[in-house]
GROMACS .gro file of C-alpha atoms in nm:
model
  266
    1UNK     CA    1   9.871  17.827  15.613
    2UNK     CA    2  10.144  17.972  15.871
    3UNK     CA    3  10.406  18.129  15.635
    4UNK     CA    4  10.610  18.194  15.919
    5UNK     CA    5  10.785  17.969  16.266
    6UNK     CA    6  11.004  17.907  16.507
    7UNK     CA    7  11.287  17.666  16.409
    8UNK     CA    8  11.409  17.521  16.705
    9UNK     CA    9  11.829  17.565  16.690
   10UNK     CA   10  11.949  17.468  17.012
   11UNK     CA   11  11.858  17.730  17.277
   12UNK     CA   12  11.740  17.946  17.091
   13UNK     CA   13  11.529  17.978  16.789
   14UNK     CA   14  11.520  18.143  16.435
   15UNK     CA   15  11.232  18.245  16.193
   16UNK     CA   16  11.097  17.934  15.932
   17UNK     CA   17  10.952  18.160  15.622
   18UNK     CA   18  10.733  18.023  15.353
   19UNK     CA   19  10.846  18.203  15.006
   20UNK     CA   20  10.474  18.198  14.898
   21UNK     CA   21  10.153  17.994  15.022
   22UNK     CA   22  10.161  17.689  14.836
   23UNK     CA   23  10.441  17.580  15.085
   24UNK     CA   24  10.326  17.396  15.414
   25UNK     CA   25  10.551  17.441  15.673
   26UNK     CA   26  10.485  17.238  15.952
   27UNK     CA   27  10.578  16.943  15.732
   28UNK     CA   28  10.880  17.129  15.621
   29UNK     CA   29  10.932  17.193  16.010
   30UNK     CA   30  10.887  16.823  16.078
   31UNK     CA   31  11.136  16.719  15.818
   32UNK     CA   32  11.353  16.462  15.889
   33UNK     CA   33  11.661  16.595  15.708
   34UNK     CA   34  11.605  16.964  15.880
   35UNK     CA   35  11.501  16.851  16.218
   36UNK     CA   36  11.911  16.674  16.155
   37UNK     CA   37  12.018  16.983  16.020
   38UNK     CA   38  11.931  17.195  16.324
   39UNK     CA   39  12.073  17.020  16.549
   40UNK     CA   40  12.396  16.964  16.416
   41UNK     CA   41  12.368  17.357  16.376
   42UNK     CA   42  12.277  17.379  16.705
   43UNK     CA   43  12.627  17.171  16.815
   44UNK     CA   44  12.850  17.373  16.610
   45UNK     CA   45  12.752  17.634  16.800
   46UNK     CA   46  12.817  17.547  17.127
   47UNK     CA   47  13.133  17.445  16.971
   48UNK     CA   48  13.237  17.737  16.930
   49UNK     CA   49  13.110  17.978  17.184
   50UNK     CA   50  13.284  17.755  17.442
   51UNK     CA   51  13.607  17.822  17.325
   52UNK     CA   52  13.547  18.199  17.260
   53UNK     CA   53  13.231  18.279  17.395
   54UNK     CA   54  12.886  18.441  17.125
   55UNK     CA   55  13.104  18.667  16.951
   56UNK     CA   56  13.330  18.365  16.847
   57UNK     CA   57  13.083  18.199  16.642
   58UNK     CA   58  13.213  18.232  16.234
   59UNK     CA   59  12.897  18.235  16.083
   60UNK     CA   60  12.544  18.373  16.261
   61UNK     CA   61  12.198  18.209  16.088
   62UNK     CA   62  11.903  18.455  16.063
   63UNK     CA   63  11.689  18.264  15.936
   64UNK     CA   64  11.537  17.993  15.699
   65UNK     CA   65  11.355  18.019  15.406
   66UNK     CA   66  11.209  17.755  15.258
   67UNK     CA   67  11.179  17.842  14.885
   68UNK     CA   68  11.017  17.511  14.725
   69UNK     CA   69  10.950  17.138  14.837
   70UNK     CA   70  10.941  16.876  14.612
   71UNK     CA   71  10.706  16.567  14.791
   72UNK     CA   72  10.742  16.231  14.812
   73UNK     CA   73  10.322  16.087  14.784
   74UNK     CA   74  10.179  16.281  15.097
   75UNK     CA   75  10.577  16.296  15.301
   76UNK     CA   76  10.863  16.621  15.179
   77UNK     CA   77  11.112  16.439  14.958
   78UNK     CA   78  11.345  16.717  14.915
   79UNK     CA   79  11.352  17.099  14.953
   80UNK     CA   80  11.537  17.377  14.854
   81UNK     CA   81  11.632  17.626  15.131
   82UNK     CA   82  11.830  17.985  15.119
   83UNK     CA   83  11.972  18.044  15.431
   84UNK     CA   84  12.020  18.380  15.566
   85UNK     CA   85  12.340  18.434  15.736
   86UNK     CA   86  12.608  18.612  15.784
   87UNK     CA   87  13.006  18.579  15.867
   88UNK     CA   88  13.083  18.713  16.224
   89UNK     CA   89  13.397  18.883  16.085
   90UNK     CA   90  13.344  19.093  15.825
   91UNK     CA   91  12.952  19.082  15.793
   92UNK     CA   92  12.908  18.963  15.442
   93UNK     CA   93  12.678  18.693  15.315
   94UNK     CA   94  12.718  18.344  15.422
   95UNK     CA   95  12.655  18.064  15.103
   96UNK     CA   96  12.336  17.935  15.203
   97UNK     CA   97  12.114  17.818  14.924
   98UNK     CA   98  12.044  17.479  14.961
   99UNK     CA   99  11.916  17.116  14.849
  100UNK     CA  100  11.798  16.901  15.125
  101UNK     CA  101  11.760  16.592  15.092
  102UNK     CA  102  11.898  16.364  15.406
  103UNK     CA  103  12.106  16.071  15.377
  104UNK     CA  104  12.175  15.787  15.166
  105UNK     CA  105  12.269  15.432  15.203
  106UNK     CA  106  12.549  15.292  14.948
  107UNK     CA  107  12.670  14.951  14.949
  108UNK     CA  108  13.007  14.796  14.790
  109UNK     CA  109  12.933  14.397  14.750
  110UNK     CA  110  13.228  14.251  14.647
  111UNK     CA  111  13.156  13.841  14.529
  112UNK     CA  112  13.416  13.613  14.534
  113UNK     CA  113  13.409  13.315  14.308
  114UNK     CA  114  13.645  13.039  14.173
  115UNK     CA  115  13.645  13.004  13.813
  116UNK     CA  116  13.601  12.665  13.618
  117UNK     CA  117  14.012  12.704  13.571
  118UNK     CA  118  14.070  12.685  13.954
  119UNK     CA  119  14.122  13.118  13.942
  120UNK     CA  120  14.019  13.270  14.226
  121UNK     CA  121  13.794  13.555  14.097
  122UNK     CA  122  13.661  13.917  14.277
  123UNK     CA  123  13.398  14.070  14.167
  124UNK     CA  124  13.142  14.399  14.206
  125UNK     CA  125  12.818  14.470  14.137
  126UNK     CA  126  12.716  14.750  13.975
  127UNK     CA  127  12.346  14.888  13.891
  128UNK     CA  128  12.256  15.080  13.528
  129UNK     CA  129  12.006  15.274  13.526
  130UNK     CA  130  11.843  15.648  13.391
  131UNK     CA  131  11.963  15.894  13.609
  132UNK     CA  132  11.812  16.191  13.394
  133UNK     CA  133  11.977  16.451  13.612
  134UNK     CA  134  12.319  16.364  13.423
  135UNK     CA  135  12.122  16.209  13.177
  136UNK     CA  136  12.243  15.895  13.086
  137UNK     CA  137  12.034  15.618  13.074
  138UNK     CA  138  12.223  15.353  13.159
  139UNK     CA  139  12.443  15.531  13.432
  140UNK     CA  140  12.679  15.298  13.602
  141UNK     CA  141  12.659  15.270  14.012
  142UNK     CA  142  12.685  15.086  14.340
  143UNK     CA  143  12.339  14.953  14.466
  144UNK     CA  144  12.149  15.275  14.708
  145UNK     CA  145  11.891  15.424  14.821
  146UNK     CA  146  11.724  15.760  15.050
  147UNK     CA  147  11.738  15.701  15.432
  148UNK     CA  148  11.387  15.640  15.599
  149UNK     CA  149  11.456  15.829  15.906
  150UNK     CA  150  11.490  15.481  16.066
  151UNK     CA  151  11.852  15.555  16.157
  152UNK     CA  152  11.833  15.202  16.095
  153UNK     CA  153  12.138  15.180  15.866
  154UNK     CA  154  12.282  14.861  15.779
  155UNK     CA  155  11.843  14.747  15.772
  156UNK     CA  156  11.794  14.994  15.465
  157UNK     CA  157  12.133  14.876  15.296
  158UNK     CA  158  11.975  14.502  15.329
  159UNK     CA  159  11.658  14.610  15.186
  160UNK     CA  160  11.825  14.798  14.883
  161UNK     CA  161  12.014  14.476  14.763
  162UNK     CA  162  11.721  14.305  14.813
  163UNK     CA  163  11.504  14.531  14.581
  164UNK     CA  164  11.841  14.645  14.320
  165UNK     CA  165  11.983  14.341  14.313
  166UNK     CA  166  11.786  14.005  14.458
  167UNK     CA  167  12.057  13.944  14.697
  168UNK     CA  168  11.933  13.891  15.082
  169UNK     CA  169  12.187  13.925  15.322
  170UNK     CA  170  12.217  13.907  15.668
  171UNK     CA  171  12.289  14.277  15.799
  172UNK     CA  172  12.509  14.149  16.071
  173UNK     CA  173  12.788  14.039  15.742
  174UNK     CA  174  12.680  14.422  15.633
  175UNK     CA  175  13.011  14.657  15.740
  176UNK     CA  176  12.969  15.006  15.825
  177UNK     CA  177  13.301  15.122  15.663
  178UNK     CA  178  13.186  15.506  15.750
  179UNK     CA  179  13.139  15.381  16.095
  180UNK     CA  180  13.504  15.224  16.131
  181UNK     CA  181  13.638  15.568  15.930
  182UNK     CA  182  13.465  15.829  16.157
  183UNK     CA  183  13.306  15.710  16.486
  184UNK     CA  184  13.019  15.920  16.537
  185UNK     CA  185  13.174  16.191  16.465
  186UNK     CA  186  13.006  16.251  16.066
  187UNK     CA  187  12.698  16.078  15.960
  188UNK     CA  188  12.852  16.001  15.635
  189UNK     CA  189  13.083  16.106  15.323
  190UNK     CA  190  12.937  16.403  15.215
  191UNK     CA  191  12.983  16.434  14.803
  192UNK     CA  192  12.846  16.802  14.775
  193UNK     CA  193  12.870  17.009  15.112
  194UNK     CA  194  12.861  17.314  14.928
  195UNK     CA  195  12.493  17.345  14.832
  196UNK     CA  196  12.362  16.985  14.993
  197UNK     CA  197  12.312  16.822  15.346
  198UNK     CA  198  12.311  16.482  15.139
  199UNK     CA  199  12.555  16.215  15.343
  200UNK     CA  200  12.601  15.813  15.219
  201UNK     CA  201  12.705  15.589  15.497
  202UNK     CA  202  12.832  15.327  15.299
  203UNK     CA  203  12.834  14.989  15.322
  204UNK     CA  204  13.078  14.702  15.233
  205UNK     CA  205  12.997  14.332  15.211
  206UNK     CA  206  13.196  13.999  15.089
  207UNK     CA  207  13.038  13.685  14.936
  208UNK     CA  208  13.121  13.384  14.773
  209UNK     CA  209  12.935  13.257  14.553
  210UNK     CA  210  12.965  12.987  14.255
  211UNK     CA  211  13.065  13.088  13.905
  212UNK     CA  212  12.752  12.997  13.763
  213UNK     CA  213  12.561  13.213  14.038
  214UNK     CA  214  12.808  13.458  13.932
  215UNK     CA  215  12.723  13.451  13.605
  216UNK     CA  216  12.338  13.472  13.620
  217UNK     CA  217  12.350  13.814  13.797
  218UNK     CA  218  12.523  13.987  13.466
  219UNK     CA  219  12.223  14.158  13.330
  220UNK     CA  220  11.932  14.027  13.538
  221UNK     CA  221  11.688  14.320  13.591
  222UNK     CA  222  11.576  14.456  13.953
  223UNK     CA  223  11.454  14.732  14.077
  224UNK     CA  224  11.091  14.760  14.218
  225UNK     CA  225  10.864  14.901  13.879
  226UNK     CA  226  10.615  15.022  14.058
  227UNK     CA  227  10.873  15.248  14.223
  228UNK     CA  228  10.988  15.409  13.865
  229UNK     CA  229  11.273  15.205  13.880
  230UNK     CA  230  11.397  14.997  13.564
  231UNK     CA  231  11.746  14.828  13.716
  232UNK     CA  232  12.024  14.624  13.524
  233UNK     CA  233  12.299  14.450  13.695
  234UNK     CA  234  12.590  14.477  13.578
  235UNK     CA  235  12.992  14.257  13.708
  236UNK     CA  236  13.291  14.412  13.688
  237UNK     CA  237  13.699  14.261  13.852
  238UNK     CA  238  13.719  14.487  14.120
  239UNK     CA  239  14.045  14.529  14.039
  240UNK     CA  240  13.886  14.726  13.709
  241UNK     CA  241  13.591  14.897  13.942
  242UNK     CA  242  13.695  15.248  13.951
  243UNK     CA  243  13.738  15.236  13.564
  244UNK     CA  244  13.415  15.108  13.484
  245UNK     CA  245  13.202  15.436  13.630
  246UNK     CA  246  13.239  15.742  13.741
  247UNK     CA  247  13.013  15.714  14.113
  248UNK     CA  248  13.090  15.887  14.338
  249UNK     CA  249  12.997  15.644  14.577
  250UNK     CA  250  13.158  15.344  14.388
  251UNK     CA  251  13.500  15.574  14.448
  252UNK     CA  252  13.412  15.620  14.789
  253UNK     CA  253  13.392  15.292  14.911
  254UNK     CA  254  13.690  15.183  14.711
  255UNK     CA  255  13.905  15.448  14.904
  256UNK     CA  256  13.787  15.363  15.224
  257UNK     CA  257  13.797  14.990  15.168
  258UNK     CA  258  14.164  15.030  15.108
  259UNK     CA  259  14.211  15.308  15.387
  260UNK     CA  260  14.052  15.048  15.600
  261UNK     CA  261  14.235  14.798  15.541
  262UNK     CA  262  14.561  14.968  15.514
  263UNK     CA  263  14.505  15.081  15.895
  264UNK     CA  264  14.397  14.743  15.964
  265UNK     CA  265  14.069  14.833  16.074
  266UNK     CA  266  13.893  14.564  15.781
   0.00000   0.00000   0.00000
C-alpha cells in the first residue's frame, strides 16, 4: 500500500503522505472533500500570485500528512490531516490540523397555519436526537445531512426532510439562502473554519398546513432506524426559535433569513 502520493494543486503537486500503513492513500486522494480543498487552495494561490507574483502568496503549503481515516462502510467518511505549511513573511508554521468531512445541507422549515381562534401562527420544525460529542441525548436542531458529492444541494435537502421529518417537498420550493447571500463566492457558511472544512448550505422553505396537521408533527418519530438515527420532532414558534436550540445551523439560518428579507432578496 502506497505511503506517499502526489496531490495535484493547480499546476503543481505536493506530497500526500500516509502516517501509517493502514491508510489507503488512493481512497483518500479520491475523497471529494480533499479534491475540493486542493481545488480551492489552487484558486487562493492563483489569486494571490496574480497580484504580486509567487512571493506574495502568504502561506506556502508543502505537504499533507493523512493522520487517520474513518469509513462509512467501504467509503471514506472523515479524515484527519496535518498540513505542513509556513507563513511566507516570517517562515513560521501556519496552523494546519484539519478534520475533513465535507459539506452539509440544513433547512429551516417554516410552517404557517391558522389556529382555531383564527390567529395565524408560524412554527419551525426541530429534530431531537442524541449527539454524543456534546453529549446530549436530545439535542434540538434543524433538519440536516451530509452532502453526497453529487452537487444537488436542493435534492439532498429534500431527501433529508423526507427521511428525518416525513415531509415531502418539491425541489423548487426550497430556497438556497447561501446562494442568495454569497452567489458562487463561497460554498456555504463555515461554522468552524479554524480546524474543519465543513460548510453548511442553508435552505428555507415555507409551507401552509392545517392546524391539526401541525399538531400531529409534535413528538413524531423520524429518521432511518437502520442507519442509527433515532429522531423525535418538535415544534417551536418562529419568533422563539432562537431561544429553543443552541444550534449553529438554526441560528445561522435565522440570521440569513432576517438579512435577506431586510435586503429585499427574500
